[in-house]
mmCIF file with all atom_site columns, C-alpha atoms in Angstrom:
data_model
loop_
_atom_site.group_PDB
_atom_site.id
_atom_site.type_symbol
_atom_site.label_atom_id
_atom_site.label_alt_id
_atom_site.label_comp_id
_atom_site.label_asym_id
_atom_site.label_entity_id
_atom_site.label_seq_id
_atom_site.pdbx_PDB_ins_code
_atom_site.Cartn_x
_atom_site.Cartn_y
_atom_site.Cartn_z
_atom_site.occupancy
_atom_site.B_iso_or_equiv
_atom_site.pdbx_formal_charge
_atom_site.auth_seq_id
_atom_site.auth_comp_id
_atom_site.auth_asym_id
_atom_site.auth_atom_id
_atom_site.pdbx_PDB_model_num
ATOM 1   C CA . UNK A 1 1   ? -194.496 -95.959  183.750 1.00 72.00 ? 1   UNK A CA 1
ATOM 2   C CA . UNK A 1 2   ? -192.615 -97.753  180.910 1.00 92.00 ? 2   UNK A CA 1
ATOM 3   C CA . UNK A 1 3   ? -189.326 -97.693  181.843 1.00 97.00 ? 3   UNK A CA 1
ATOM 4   C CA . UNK A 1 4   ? -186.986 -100.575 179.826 1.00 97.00 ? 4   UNK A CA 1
ATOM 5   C CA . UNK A 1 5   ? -183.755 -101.557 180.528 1.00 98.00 ? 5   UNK A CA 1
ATOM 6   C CA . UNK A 1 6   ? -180.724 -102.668 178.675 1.00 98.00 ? 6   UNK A CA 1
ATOM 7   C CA . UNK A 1 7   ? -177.455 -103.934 180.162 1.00 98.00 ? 7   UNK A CA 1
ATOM 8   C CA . UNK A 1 8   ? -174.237 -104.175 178.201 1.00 97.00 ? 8   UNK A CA 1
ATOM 9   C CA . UNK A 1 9   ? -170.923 -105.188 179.331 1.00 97.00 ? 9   UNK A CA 1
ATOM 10  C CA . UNK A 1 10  ? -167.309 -105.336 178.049 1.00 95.00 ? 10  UNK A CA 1
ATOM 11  C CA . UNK A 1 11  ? -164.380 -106.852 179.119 1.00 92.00 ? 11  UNK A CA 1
ATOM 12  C CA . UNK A 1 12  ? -160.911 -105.090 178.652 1.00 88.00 ? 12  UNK A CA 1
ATOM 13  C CA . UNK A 1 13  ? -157.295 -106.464 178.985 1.00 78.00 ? 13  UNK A CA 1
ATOM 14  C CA . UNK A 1 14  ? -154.628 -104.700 180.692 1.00 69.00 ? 14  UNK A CA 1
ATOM 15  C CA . UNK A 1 15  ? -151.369 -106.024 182.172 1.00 64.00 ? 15  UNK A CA 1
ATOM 16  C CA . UNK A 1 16  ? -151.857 -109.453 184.252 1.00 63.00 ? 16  UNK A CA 1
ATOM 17  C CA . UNK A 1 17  ? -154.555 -108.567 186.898 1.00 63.00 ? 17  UNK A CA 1
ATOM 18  C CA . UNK A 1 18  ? -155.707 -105.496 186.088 1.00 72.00 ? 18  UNK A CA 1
ATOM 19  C CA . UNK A 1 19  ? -158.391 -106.859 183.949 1.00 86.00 ? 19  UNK A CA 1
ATOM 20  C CA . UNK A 1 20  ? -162.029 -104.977 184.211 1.00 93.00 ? 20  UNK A CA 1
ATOM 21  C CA . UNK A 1 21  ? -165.343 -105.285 182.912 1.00 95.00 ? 21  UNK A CA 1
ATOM 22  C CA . UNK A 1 22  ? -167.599 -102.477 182.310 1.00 96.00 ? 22  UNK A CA 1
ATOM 23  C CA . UNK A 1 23  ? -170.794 -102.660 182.889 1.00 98.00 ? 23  UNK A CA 1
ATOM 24  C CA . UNK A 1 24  ? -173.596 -100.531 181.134 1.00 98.00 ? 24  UNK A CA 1
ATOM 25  C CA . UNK A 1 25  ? -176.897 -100.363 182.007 1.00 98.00 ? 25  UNK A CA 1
ATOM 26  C CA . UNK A 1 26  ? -178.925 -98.385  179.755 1.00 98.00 ? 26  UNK A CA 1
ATOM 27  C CA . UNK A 1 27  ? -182.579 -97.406  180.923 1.00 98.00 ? 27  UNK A CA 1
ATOM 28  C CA . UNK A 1 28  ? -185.146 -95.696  178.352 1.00 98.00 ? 28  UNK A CA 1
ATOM 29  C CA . UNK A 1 29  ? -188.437 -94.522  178.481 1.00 97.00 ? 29  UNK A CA 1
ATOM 30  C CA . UNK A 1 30  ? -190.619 -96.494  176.489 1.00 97.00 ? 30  UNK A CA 1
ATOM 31  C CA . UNK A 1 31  ? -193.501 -94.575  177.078 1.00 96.00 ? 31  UNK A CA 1
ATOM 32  C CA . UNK A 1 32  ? -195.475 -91.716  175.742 1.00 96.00 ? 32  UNK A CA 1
ATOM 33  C CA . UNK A 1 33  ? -195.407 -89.557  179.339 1.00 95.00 ? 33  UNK A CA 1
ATOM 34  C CA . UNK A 1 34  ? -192.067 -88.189  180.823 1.00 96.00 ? 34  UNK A CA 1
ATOM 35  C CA . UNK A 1 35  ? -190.493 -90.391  183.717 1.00 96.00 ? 35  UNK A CA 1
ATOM 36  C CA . UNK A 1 36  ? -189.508 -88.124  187.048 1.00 96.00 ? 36  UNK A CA 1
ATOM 37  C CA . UNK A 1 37  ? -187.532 -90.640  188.998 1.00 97.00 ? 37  UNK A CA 1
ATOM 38  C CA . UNK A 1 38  ? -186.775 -90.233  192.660 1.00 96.00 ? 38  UNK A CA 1
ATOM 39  C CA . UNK A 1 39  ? -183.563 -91.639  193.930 1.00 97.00 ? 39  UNK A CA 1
ATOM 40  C CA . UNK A 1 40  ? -182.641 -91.108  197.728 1.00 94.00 ? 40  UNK A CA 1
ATOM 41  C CA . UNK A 1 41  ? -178.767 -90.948  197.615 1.00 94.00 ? 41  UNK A CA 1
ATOM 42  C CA . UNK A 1 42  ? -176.132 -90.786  194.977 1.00 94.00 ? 42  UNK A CA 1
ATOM 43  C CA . UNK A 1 43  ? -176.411 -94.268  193.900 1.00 96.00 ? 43  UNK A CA 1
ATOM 44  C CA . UNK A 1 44  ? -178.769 -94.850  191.252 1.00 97.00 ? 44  UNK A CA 1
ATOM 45  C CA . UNK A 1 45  ? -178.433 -97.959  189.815 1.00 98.00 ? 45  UNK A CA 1
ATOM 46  C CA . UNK A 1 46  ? -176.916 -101.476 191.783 1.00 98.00 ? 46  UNK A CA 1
ATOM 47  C CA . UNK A 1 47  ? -174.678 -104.060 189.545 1.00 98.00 ? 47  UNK A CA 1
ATOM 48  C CA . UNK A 1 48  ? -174.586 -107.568 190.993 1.00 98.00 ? 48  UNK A CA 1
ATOM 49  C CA . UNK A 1 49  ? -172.553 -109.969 188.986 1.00 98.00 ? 49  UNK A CA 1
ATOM 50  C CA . UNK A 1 50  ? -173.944 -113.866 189.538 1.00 98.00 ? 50  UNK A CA 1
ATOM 51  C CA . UNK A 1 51  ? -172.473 -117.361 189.196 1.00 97.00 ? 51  UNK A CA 1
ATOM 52  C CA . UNK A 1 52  ? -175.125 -119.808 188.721 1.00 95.00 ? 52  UNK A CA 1
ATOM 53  C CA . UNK A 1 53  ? -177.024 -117.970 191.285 1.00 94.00 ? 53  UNK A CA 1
ATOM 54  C CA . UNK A 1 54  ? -174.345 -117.200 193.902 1.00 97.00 ? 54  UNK A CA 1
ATOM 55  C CA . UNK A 1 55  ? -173.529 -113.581 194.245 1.00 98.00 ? 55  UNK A CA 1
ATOM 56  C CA . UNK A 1 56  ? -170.000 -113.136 193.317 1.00 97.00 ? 56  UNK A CA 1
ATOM 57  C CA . UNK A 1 57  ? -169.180 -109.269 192.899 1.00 98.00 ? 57  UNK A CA 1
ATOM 58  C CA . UNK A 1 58  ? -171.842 -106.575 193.930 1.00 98.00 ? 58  UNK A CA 1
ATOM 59  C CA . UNK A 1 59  ? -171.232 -102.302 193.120 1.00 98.00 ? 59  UNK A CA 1
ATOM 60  C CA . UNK A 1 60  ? -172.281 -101.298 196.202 1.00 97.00 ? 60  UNK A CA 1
ATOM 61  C CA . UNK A 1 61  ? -170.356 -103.601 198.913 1.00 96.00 ? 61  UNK A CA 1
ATOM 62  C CA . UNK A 1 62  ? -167.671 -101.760 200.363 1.00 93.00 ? 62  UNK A CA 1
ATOM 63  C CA . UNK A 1 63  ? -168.504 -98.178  198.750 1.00 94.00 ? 63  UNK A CA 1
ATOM 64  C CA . UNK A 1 64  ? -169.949 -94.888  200.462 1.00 94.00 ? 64  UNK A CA 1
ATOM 65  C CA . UNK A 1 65  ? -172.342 -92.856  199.013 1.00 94.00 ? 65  UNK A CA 1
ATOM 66  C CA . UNK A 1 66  ? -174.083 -89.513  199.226 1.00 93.00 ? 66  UNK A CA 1
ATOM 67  C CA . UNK A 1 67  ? -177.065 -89.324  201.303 1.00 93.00 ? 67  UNK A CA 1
ATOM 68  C CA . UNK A 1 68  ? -178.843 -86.591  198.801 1.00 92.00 ? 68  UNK A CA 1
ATOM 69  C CA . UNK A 1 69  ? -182.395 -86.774  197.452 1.00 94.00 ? 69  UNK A CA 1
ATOM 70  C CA . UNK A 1 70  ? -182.438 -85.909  193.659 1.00 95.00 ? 70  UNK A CA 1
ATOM 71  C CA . UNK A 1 71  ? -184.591 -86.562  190.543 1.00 96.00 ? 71  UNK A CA 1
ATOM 72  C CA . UNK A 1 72  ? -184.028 -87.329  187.041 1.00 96.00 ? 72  UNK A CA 1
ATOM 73  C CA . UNK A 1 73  ? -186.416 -86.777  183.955 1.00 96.00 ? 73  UNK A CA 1
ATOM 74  C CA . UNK A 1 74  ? -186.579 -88.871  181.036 1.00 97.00 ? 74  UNK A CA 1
ATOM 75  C CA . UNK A 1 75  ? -188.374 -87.657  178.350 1.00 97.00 ? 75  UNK A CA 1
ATOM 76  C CA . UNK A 1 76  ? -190.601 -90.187  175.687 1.00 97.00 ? 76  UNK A CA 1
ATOM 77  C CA . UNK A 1 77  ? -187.826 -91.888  173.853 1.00 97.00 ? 77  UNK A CA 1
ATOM 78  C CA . UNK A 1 78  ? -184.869 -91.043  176.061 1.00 98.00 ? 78  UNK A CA 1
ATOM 79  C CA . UNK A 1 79  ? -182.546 -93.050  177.778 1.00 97.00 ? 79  UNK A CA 1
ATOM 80  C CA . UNK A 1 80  ? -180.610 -92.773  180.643 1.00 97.00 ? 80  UNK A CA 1
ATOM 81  C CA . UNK A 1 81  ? -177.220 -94.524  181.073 1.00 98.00 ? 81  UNK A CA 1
ATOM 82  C CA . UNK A 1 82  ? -175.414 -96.181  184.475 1.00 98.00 ? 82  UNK A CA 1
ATOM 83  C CA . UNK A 1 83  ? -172.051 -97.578  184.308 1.00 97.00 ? 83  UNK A CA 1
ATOM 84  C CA . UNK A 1 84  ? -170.305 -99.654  186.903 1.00 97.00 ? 84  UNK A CA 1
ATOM 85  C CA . UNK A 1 85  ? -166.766 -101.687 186.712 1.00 96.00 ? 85  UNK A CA 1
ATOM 86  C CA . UNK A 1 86  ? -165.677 -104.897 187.995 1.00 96.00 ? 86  UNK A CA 1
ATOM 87  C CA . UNK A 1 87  ? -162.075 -104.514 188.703 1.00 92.00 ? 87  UNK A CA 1
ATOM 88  C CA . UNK A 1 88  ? -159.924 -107.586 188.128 1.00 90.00 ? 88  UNK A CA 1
ATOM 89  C CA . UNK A 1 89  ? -162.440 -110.632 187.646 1.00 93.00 ? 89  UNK A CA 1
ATOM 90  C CA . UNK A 1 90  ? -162.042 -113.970 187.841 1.00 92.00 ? 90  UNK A CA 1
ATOM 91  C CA . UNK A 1 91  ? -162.221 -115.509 184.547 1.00 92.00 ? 91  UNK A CA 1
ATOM 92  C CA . UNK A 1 92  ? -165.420 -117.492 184.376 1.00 94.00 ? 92  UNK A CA 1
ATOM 93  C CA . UNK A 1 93  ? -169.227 -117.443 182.556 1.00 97.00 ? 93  UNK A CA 1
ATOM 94  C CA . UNK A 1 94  ? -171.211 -115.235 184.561 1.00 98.00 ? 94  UNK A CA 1
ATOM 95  C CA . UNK A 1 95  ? -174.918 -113.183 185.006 1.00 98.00 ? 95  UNK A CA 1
ATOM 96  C CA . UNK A 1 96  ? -174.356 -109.545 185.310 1.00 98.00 ? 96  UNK A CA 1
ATOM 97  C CA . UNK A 1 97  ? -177.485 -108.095 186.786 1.00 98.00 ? 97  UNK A CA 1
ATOM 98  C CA . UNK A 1 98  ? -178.672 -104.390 186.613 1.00 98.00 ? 98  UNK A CA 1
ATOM 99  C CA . UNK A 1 99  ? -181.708 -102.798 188.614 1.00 98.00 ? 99  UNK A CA 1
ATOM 100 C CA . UNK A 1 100 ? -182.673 -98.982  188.760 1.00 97.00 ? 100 UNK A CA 1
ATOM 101 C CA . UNK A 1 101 ? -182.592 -97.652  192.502 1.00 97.00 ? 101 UNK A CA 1
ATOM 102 C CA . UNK A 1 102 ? -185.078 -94.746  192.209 1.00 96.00 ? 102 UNK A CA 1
ATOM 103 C CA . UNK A 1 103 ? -187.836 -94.947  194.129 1.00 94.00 ? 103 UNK A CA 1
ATOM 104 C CA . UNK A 1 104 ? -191.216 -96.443  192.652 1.00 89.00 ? 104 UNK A CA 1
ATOM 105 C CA . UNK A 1 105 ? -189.891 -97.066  189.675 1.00 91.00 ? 105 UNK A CA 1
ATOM 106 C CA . UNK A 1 106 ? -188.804 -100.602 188.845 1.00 93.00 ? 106 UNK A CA 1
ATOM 107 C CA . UNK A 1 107 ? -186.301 -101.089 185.815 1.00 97.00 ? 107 UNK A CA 1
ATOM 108 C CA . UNK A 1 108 ? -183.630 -104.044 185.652 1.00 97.00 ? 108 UNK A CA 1
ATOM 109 C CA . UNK A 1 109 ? -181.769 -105.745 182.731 1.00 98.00 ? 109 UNK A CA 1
ATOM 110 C CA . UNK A 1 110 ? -179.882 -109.066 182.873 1.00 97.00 ? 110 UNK A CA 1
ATOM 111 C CA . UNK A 1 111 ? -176.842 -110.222 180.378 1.00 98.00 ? 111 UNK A CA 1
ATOM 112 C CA . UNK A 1 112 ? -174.528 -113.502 180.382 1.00 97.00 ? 112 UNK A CA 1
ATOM 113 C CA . UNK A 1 113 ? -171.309 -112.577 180.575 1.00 95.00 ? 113 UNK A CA 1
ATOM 114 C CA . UNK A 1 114 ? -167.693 -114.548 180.031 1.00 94.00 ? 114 UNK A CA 1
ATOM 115 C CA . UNK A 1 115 ? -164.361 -113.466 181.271 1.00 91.00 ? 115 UNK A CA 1
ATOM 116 C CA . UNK A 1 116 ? -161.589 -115.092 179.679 1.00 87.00 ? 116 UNK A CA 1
#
């Protein structure tokens, strides 16, 4: 399995603490075989956001999610895309971390990030 991973983020402005930063992680299929991944609830991808190691914001803490099995196919050459957002950060340099949750496949993708 040759699953790669990208992670992307962007920070947007809105009125005085209602700042966000989206966080994209993009997951292709680098090889030549279609990819069936396995994912055991509704959750498919985790977003941890790091300062200098320390866990500071995680996607999952707090939320609910569907206990469902379901599968996804990627083809050769096609990506799949996850999206999380950090509501109202605290303005700082950070490492936003991205790992696939299906199961037996391993993907993750790490990018610095800075919130003014």
């Amino acid at each position: 399995m040759a699953l790669e991973g990208r992670l992307e983020t962007a920070v947007s402005s809105g009125t005085p603490g209602s700042d966000a930063v989206t966080l994209e992680f993009v997951v292709t299929n680098a090889g030549s075989e279609p990819v069936e991944l396995q994912f055991s609830d509704a959750c498919k991808a985790e977003f941890v956001v790091e300062d200098e190691g320390r866990e500071v914001w995680r996607y999952t803490d707090g939320r609910m999610f569907a206990q469902m099995i379901s599968s996804e196919r990627i083809a050769p050459g096609e990506e799949a895309t996850y999206e999380a957002e950090w509501e109202n950060p605290q303005s700082g340099e950070y490492t936003a971390v991205a790992e696939l949750r299906a199961q037996e496949a391993i993907c993750e993708a790490r990018t610095d990030l800075s919130v003014p």
